[in-house]
Coordinates of C-alpha atoms and ligand atoms in Angstrom, one line a residue:
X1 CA 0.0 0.0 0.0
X2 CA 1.4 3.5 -1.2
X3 CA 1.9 6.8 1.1
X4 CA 1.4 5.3 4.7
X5 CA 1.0 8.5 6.7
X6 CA 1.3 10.4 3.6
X7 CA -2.3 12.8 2.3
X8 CA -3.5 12.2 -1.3
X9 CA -2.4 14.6 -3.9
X10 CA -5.9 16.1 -4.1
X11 CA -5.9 17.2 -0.6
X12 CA -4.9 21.1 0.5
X13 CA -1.7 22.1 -0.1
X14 CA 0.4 23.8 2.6
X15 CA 1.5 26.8 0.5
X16 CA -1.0 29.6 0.1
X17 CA 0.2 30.6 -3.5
X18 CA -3.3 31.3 -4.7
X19 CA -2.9 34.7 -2.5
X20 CA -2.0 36.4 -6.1
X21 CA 1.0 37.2 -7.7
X22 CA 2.7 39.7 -9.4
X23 CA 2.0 39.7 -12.9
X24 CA -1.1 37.5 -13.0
X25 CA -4.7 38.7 -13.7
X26 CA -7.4 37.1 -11.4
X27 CA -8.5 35.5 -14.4
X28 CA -4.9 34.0 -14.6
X29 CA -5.6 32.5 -10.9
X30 CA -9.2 30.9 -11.8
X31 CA -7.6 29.4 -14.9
X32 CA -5.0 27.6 -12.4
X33 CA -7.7 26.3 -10.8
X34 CA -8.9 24.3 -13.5
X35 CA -5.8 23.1 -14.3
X36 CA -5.1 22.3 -10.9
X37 CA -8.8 20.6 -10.8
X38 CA -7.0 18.4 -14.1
X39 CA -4.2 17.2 -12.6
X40 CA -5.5 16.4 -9.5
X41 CA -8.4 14.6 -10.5
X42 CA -7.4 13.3 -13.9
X43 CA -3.4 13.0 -13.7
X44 CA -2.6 12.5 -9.6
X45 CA -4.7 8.9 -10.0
X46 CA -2.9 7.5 -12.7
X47 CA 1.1 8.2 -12.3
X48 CA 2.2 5.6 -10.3
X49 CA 0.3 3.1 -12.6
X50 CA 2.3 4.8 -15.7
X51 CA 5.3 4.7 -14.2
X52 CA 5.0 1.2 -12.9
X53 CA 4.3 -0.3 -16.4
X54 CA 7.1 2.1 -18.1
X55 CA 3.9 3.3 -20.5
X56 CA 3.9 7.1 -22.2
X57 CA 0.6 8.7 -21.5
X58 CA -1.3 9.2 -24.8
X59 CA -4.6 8.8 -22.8
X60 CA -3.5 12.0 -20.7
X61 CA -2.6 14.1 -23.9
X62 CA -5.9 13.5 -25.3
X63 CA -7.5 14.2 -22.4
X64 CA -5.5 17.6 -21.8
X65 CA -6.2 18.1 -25.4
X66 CA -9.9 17.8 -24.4
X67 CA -10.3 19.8 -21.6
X68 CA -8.7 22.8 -23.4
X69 CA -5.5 22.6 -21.8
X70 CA -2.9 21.4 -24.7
X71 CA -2.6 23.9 -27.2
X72 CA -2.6 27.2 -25.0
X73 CA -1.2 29.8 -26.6
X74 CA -2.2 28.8 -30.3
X75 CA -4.4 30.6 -31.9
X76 CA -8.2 29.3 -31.9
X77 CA -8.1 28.8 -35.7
X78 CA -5.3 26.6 -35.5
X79 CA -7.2 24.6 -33.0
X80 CA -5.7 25.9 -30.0
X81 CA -6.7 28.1 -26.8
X82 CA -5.9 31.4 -27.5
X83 CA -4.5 32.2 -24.0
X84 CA -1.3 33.9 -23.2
X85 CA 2.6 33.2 -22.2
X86 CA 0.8 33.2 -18.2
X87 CA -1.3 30.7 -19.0
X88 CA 1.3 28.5 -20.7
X89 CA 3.9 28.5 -17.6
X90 CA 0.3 27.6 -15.3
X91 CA -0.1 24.9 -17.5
X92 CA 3.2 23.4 -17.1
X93 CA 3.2 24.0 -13.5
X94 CA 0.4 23.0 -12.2
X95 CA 0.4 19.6 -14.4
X96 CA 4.2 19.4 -12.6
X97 CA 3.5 19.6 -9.3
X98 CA 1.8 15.9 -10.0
X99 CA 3.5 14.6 -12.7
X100 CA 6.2 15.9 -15.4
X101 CA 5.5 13.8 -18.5
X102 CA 2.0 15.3 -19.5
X103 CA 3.6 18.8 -19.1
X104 CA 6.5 18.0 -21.1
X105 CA 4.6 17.6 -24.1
X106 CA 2.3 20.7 -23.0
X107 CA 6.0 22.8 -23.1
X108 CA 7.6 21.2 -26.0
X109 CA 4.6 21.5 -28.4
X110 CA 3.7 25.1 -27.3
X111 CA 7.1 26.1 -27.4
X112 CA 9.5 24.8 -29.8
X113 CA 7.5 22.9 -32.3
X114 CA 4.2 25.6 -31.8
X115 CA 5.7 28.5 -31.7
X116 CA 8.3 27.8 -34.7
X117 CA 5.1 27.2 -37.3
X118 CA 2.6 30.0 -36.2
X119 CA 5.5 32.2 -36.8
X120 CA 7.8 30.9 -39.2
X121 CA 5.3 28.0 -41.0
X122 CA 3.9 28.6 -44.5
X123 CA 0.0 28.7 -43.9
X124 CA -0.5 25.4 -45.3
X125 CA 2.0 23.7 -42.4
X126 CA -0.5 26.1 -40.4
X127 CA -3.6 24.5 -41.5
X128 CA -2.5 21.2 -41.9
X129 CA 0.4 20.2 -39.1
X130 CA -0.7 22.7 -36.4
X131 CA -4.1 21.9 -36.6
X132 CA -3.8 19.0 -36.7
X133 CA -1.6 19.0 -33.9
X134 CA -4.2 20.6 -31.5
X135 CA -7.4 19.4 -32.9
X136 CA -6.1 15.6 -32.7
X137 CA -4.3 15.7 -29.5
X138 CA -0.9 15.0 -31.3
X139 CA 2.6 14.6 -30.0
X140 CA 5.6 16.9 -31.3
X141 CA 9.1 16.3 -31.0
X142 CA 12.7 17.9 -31.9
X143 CA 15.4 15.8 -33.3
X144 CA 18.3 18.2 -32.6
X145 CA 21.0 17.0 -30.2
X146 CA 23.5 14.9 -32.0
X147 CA 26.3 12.4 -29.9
X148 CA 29.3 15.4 -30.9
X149 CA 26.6 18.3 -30.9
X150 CA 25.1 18.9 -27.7
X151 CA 25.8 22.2 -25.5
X152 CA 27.5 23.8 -29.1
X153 CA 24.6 22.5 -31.2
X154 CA 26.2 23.7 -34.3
X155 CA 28.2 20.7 -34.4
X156 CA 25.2 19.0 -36.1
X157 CA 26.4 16.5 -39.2
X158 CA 22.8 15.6 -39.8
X159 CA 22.5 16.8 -43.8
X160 CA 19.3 17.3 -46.3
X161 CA 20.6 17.7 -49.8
X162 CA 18.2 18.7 -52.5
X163 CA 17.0 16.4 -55.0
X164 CA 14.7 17.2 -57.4
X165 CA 11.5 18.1 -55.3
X166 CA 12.8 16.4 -52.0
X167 CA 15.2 16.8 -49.1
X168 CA 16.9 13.5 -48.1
X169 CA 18.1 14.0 -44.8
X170 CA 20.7 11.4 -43.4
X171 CA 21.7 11.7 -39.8
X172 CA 22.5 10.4 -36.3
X173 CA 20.4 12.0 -33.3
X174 CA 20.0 11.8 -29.7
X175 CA 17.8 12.2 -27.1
X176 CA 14.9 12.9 -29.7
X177 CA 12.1 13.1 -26.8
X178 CA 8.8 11.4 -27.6
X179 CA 10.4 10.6 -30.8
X180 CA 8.7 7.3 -31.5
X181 CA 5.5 8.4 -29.9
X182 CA 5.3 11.5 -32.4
X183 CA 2.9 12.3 -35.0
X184 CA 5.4 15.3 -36.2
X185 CA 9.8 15.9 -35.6
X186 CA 11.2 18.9 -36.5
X187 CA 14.5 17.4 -37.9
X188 CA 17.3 20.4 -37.5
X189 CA 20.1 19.3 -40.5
X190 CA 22.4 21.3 -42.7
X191 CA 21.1 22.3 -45.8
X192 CA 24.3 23.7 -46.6
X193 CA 28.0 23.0 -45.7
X194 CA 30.1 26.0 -45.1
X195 CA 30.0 25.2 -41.4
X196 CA 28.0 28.1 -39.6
X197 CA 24.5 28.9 -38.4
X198 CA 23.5 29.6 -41.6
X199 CA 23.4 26.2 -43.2
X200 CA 21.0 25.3 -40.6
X201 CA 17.2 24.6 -41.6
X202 CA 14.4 22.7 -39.8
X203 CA 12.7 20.2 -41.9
X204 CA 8.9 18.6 -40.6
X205 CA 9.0 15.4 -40.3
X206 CA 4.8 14.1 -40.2
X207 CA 3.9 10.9 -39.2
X208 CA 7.7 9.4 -38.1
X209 CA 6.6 6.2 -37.1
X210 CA 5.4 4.9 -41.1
X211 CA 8.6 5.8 -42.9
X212 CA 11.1 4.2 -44.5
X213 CA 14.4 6.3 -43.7
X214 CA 13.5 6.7 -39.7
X215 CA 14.9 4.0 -37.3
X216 CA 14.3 4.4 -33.7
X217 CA 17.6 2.9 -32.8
X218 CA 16.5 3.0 -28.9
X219 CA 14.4 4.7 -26.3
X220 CA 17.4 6.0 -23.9
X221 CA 17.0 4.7 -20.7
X222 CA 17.2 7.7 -18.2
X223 CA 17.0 8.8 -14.6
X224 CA 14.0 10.4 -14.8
X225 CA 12.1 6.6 -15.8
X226 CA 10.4 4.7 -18.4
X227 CA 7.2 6.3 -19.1
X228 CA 9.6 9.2 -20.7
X229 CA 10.5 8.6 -24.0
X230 CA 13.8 9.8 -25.0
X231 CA 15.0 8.5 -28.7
X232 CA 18.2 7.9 -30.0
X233 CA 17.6 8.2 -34.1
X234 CA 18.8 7.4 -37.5
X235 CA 17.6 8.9 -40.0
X236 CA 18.7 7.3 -43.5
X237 CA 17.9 8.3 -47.0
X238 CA 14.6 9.9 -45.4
X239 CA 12.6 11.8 -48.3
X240 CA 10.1 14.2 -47.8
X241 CA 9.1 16.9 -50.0
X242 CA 10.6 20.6 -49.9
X243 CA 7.6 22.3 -49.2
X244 CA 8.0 20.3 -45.6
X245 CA 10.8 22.9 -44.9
X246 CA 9.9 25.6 -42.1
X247 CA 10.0 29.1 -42.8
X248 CA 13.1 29.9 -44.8
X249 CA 16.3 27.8 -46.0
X250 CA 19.4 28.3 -43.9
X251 CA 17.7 30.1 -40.7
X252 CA 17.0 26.9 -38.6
X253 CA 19.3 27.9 -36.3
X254 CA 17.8 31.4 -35.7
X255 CA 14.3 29.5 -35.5
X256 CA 15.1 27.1 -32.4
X257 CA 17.3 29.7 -30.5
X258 CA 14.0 32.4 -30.5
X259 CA 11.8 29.3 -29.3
X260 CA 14.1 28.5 -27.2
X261 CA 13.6 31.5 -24.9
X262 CA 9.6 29.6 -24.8
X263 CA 10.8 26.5 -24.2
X264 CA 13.1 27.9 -21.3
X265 CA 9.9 29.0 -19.8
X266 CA 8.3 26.2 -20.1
X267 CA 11.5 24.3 -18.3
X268 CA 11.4 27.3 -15.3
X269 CA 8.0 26.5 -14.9
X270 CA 8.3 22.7 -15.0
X271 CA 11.1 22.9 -12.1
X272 CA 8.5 25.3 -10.3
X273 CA 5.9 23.1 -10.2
X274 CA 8.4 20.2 -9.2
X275 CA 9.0 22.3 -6.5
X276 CA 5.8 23.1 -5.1
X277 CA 4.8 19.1 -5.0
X278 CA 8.0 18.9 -3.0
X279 CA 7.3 21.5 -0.4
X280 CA 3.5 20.1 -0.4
X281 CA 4.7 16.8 0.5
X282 CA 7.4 17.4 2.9
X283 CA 5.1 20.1 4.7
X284 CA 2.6 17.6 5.0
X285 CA 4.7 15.1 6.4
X286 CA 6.2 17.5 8.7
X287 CA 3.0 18.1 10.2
X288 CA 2.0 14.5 10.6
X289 CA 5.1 12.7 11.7
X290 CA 6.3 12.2 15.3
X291 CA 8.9 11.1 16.4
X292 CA 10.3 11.8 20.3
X293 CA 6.8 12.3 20.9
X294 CA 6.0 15.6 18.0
X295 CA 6.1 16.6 14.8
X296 CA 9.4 17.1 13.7
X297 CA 8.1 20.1 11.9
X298 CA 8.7 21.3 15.9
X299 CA 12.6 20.8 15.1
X300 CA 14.5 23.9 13.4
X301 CA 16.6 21.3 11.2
X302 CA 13.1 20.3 10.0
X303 CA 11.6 23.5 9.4
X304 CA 14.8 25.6 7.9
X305 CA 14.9 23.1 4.7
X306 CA 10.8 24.2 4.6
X307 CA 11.9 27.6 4.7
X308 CA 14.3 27.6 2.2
X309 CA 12.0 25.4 -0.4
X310 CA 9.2 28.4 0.5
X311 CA 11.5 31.0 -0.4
X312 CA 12.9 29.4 -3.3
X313 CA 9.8 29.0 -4.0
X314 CA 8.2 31.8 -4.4
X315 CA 11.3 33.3 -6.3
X316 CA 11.1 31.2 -9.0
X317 CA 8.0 31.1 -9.5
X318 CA 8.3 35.4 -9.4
X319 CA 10.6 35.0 -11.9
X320 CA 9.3 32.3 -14.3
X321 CA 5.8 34.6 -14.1
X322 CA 7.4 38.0 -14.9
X323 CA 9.4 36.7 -17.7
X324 CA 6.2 35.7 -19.0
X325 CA 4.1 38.3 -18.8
X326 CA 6.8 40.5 -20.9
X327 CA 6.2 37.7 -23.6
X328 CA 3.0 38.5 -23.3
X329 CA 4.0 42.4 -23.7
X330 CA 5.6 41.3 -26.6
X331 CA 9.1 41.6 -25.6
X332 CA 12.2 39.3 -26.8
X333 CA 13.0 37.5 -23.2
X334 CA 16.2 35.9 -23.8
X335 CA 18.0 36.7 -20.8
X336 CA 15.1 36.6 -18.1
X337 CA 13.8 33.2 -20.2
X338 CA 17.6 31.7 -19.1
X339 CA 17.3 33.4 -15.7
X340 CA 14.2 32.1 -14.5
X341 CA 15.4 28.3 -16.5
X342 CA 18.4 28.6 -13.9
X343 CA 17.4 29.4 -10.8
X344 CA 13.9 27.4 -11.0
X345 CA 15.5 24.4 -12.3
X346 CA 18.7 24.8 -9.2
X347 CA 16.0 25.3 -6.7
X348 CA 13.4 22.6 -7.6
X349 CA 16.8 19.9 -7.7
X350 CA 17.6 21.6 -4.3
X351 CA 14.2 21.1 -2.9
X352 CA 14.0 18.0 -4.0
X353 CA 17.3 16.6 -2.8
X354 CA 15.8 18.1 1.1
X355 CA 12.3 17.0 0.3
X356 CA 13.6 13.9 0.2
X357 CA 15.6 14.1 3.5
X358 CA 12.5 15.6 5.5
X359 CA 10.8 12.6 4.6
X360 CA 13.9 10.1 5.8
X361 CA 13.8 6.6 4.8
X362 CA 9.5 7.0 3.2
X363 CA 11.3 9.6 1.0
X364 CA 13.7 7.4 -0.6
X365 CA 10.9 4.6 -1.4
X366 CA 8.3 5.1 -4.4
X367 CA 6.1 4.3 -2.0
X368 CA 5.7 8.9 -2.0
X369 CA 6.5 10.6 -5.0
X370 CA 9.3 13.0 -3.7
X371 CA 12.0 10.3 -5.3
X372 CA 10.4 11.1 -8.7
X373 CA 10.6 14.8 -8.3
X374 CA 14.2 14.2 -7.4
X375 CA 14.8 12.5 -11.1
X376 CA 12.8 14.9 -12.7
X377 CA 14.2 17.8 -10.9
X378 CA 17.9 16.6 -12.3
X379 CA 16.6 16.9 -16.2
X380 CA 15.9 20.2 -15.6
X381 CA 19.3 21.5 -14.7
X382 CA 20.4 19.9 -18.0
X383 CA 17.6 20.2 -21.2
X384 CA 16.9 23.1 -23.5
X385 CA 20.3 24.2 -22.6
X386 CA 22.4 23.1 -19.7
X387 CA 22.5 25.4 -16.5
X388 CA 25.9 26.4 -17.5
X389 CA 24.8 27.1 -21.3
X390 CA 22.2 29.4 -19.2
X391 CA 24.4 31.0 -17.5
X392 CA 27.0 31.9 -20.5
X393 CA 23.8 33.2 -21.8
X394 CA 22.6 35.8 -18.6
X395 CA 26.4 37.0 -18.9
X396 CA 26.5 37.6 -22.4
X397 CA 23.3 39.6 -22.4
X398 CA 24.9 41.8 -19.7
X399 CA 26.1 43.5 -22.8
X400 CA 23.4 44.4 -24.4
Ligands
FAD501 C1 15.7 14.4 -20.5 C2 16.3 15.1 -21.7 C3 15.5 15.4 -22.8 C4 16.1 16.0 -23.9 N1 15.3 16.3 -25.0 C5 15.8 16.7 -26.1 C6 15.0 16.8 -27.3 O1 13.8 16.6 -27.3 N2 15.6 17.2 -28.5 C7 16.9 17.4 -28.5 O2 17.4 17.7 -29.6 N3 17.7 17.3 -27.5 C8 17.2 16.9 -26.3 N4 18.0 16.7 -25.1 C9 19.4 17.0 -25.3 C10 19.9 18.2 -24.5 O3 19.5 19.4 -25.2 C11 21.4 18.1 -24.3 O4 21.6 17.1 -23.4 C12 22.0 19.4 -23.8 O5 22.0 20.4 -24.8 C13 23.5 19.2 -23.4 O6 24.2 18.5 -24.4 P1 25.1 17.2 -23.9 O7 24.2 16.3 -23.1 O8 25.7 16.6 -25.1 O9 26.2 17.8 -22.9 P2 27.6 18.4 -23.4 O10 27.4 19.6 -24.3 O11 28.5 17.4 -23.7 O12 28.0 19.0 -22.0 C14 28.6 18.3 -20.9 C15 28.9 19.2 -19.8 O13 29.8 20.2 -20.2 C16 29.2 21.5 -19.9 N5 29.6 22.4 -21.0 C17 29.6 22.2 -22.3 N6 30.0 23.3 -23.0 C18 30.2 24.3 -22.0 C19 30.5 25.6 -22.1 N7 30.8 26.3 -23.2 N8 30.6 26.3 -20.9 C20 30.4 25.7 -19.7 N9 30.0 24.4 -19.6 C21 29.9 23.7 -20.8 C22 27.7 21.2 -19.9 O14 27.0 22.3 -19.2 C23 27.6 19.9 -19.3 O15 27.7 20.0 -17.9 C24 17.5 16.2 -24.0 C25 18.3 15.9 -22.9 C26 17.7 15.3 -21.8 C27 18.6 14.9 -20.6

């Protein structure tokens, strides 16, 4: 039996974060609620059964999909919500605070797949690939990362020549996630081969899974478990015709490093989220545990590491929120995007690391999910740009 002293997911948490915030519009606070309403009741019930039997949730992505909570910021036409940047980083947290796999697909299809064809796309990838995106409940994913090109992603080998009306695109790729679970990659290749950022085009790939010219080699097996799917990929002699290139030849590069500064928000709020199910469940365990006849919330050592996740906390999520409401304004967010990415994604492995010490020898079982947000909490510090990529970028855009 799971979580012996420990309260459901759906019961109060300990942290009074609906007291407003910065940045957010009331109607920002009821729309958490209905996420929060989601997860608890549609996502909290079913994670330990995912995660037991290793299984990606396609279920949960149609059912996001369905309660109006996948495609948030796309535009209604495109079969999406409509909402804006706040809404998007709610999303993600709230779905995080139970469980990071639905809200990874939430963050990677808004951001880096979404964003890149409602701005970059020819209308017909519009109509036909977004919507169908959105309106079917579809899974996106980036094949980017490469075994030599990972922090200096430039390094990518991966080539699509022209041939007559096609691009064959031959390449090696790693860590492709939800690659064989896709309906649509991006594949990022050289179109060219003078070496720089230039040559460097995205290329949609629909309907992966039914071509000759993609072989899932392996799903990697990582920390964060098996009901992540994280592709290693070859893509050999793969044809698809030119008009499946995004926006224009040799600005690829450009493409990913603008959505990049969405994705990064999606991540900061991902690791903010992670961090509020850690203080939840170590707060609540706090309260309820004895030992030497009280809670040991009554010890300081206890209650400092609650502290410090509170005020972590509530600085992340300051950040994460601000940085999207000046997307919302319309302004390029590069630096706060990599700021708020860093410090949510340090604090939420932090938290995690002493959530997991508050709850002593429960916390290291899987019998309470703080071992998860542990694992999860680690990817953070290390995807859509490492913590130290991050930082080079936050020092370089001192200079501005
Ligand atoms: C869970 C997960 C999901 C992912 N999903 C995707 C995906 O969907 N699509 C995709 O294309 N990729 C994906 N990635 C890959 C991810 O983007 C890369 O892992 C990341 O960019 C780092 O590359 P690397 O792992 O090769 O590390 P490396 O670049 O080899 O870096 C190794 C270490 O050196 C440090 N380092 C490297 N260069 C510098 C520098 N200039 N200054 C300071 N430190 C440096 C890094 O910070 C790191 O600590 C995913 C990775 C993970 C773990």
């Amino acid at each position: 039996m799971k979580r012996d002293t420990a309260i459901s997911a759906s019961e109060t948490t300990y942290d009074s974060i609906m007291t407003g915030h910065i940045g957010l519009e009331s109607e920002h606070e009821e729309y958490r609620e209905r996420v929060r309403e989601f997860a608890e009741t549609e996502v909290a019930p079913v994670v330990d059964d995912y995660e037991e039997r290793d299984e990606f949730p396609l279920d949960l992505v149609d059912e996001l999909g369905e309660a109006g909570l996948y495609g948030v910021t796309i535009p209604e036409r495109y079969g999406g919500e409509g909402r804006d940047y706040r809404s998007f980083v709610l999303t993600i947290e709230e779905l995080c605070r139970i469980w990071k796999v639905p809200a990874g697909v939430v963050s990677l299809s808004g951001s880096l797949v979404g964003h890149t064809l409602q701005k970059f796309g020819s209308e017909r990838q519009r109509e036909e690939w977004l919507t169908d995106v959105f309106t079917q409940n579809q899974v996106t994913a980036v094949s980017l990362t490469e075994p030599q090109a990972g922090s200096d992603a430039n390094a990518l080998e991966t080539t699509a020549e022209r041939d007559g009306d096609e691009f064959v695109i031959d390449g090696h790729k790693v860590w492709t996630s939800h690659g064989e679970v896709a309906d649509l990659i991006f594949v990022v290749a050289r179109t060219d081969d003078t070496g720089s950022h230039d040559d460097v085009s995205i290329i949609g790939v629909p309907n992966p899974g039914e071509r000759d010219g993609v072989e899932f080699v392996r799903d990697i097996p990582c920390m964060e478990g098996g009901a992540v799917v994280e592709n290693e990929v070859k893509y050999e002699n793969l044809r698809v015709p030119v008009e499946n290139l995004v926006g224009e030849e040799g600005r690829g590069f450009r493409y990913i490093m603008e959505a990049l500064d969405i994705g990064r928000l999606g991540v900061a709020a991902q690791s903010t989220g992670i961090l509020q199910g850690c203080l939840d469940e170590s707060a609540r365990f706090a309260d309820e545990r004895e030992q030497f006849g009280e809670p040991i919330r009554n010890n300081q050592g206890v209650s400092f590491k609650l502290a410090d996740m509170k005020m972590d906390l509530e600085a992340a999520r300051l950040l994460t929120y601000s940085a999207a409401a000046k997307l919302d304004a319309g302004e390029r967010v590069t630096q706060d995007a990599a700021i708020a990415k860093t410090f949510a994604s340090d604090a939420a492995m932090e938290g995690a690391v002493e959530a997991v010490q508050v709850l002593g020898s429960r916390g290291y079982s899987k019998d309470y999910p703080v071992e998860r947000f542990m694992r999860e909490a680690k990817g953070t510090q290390i995807y859509e740009g490492t913590n130290e990529i991050n930082r080079s970028v936050v020092a370089r855009h001192l200079y501005d």
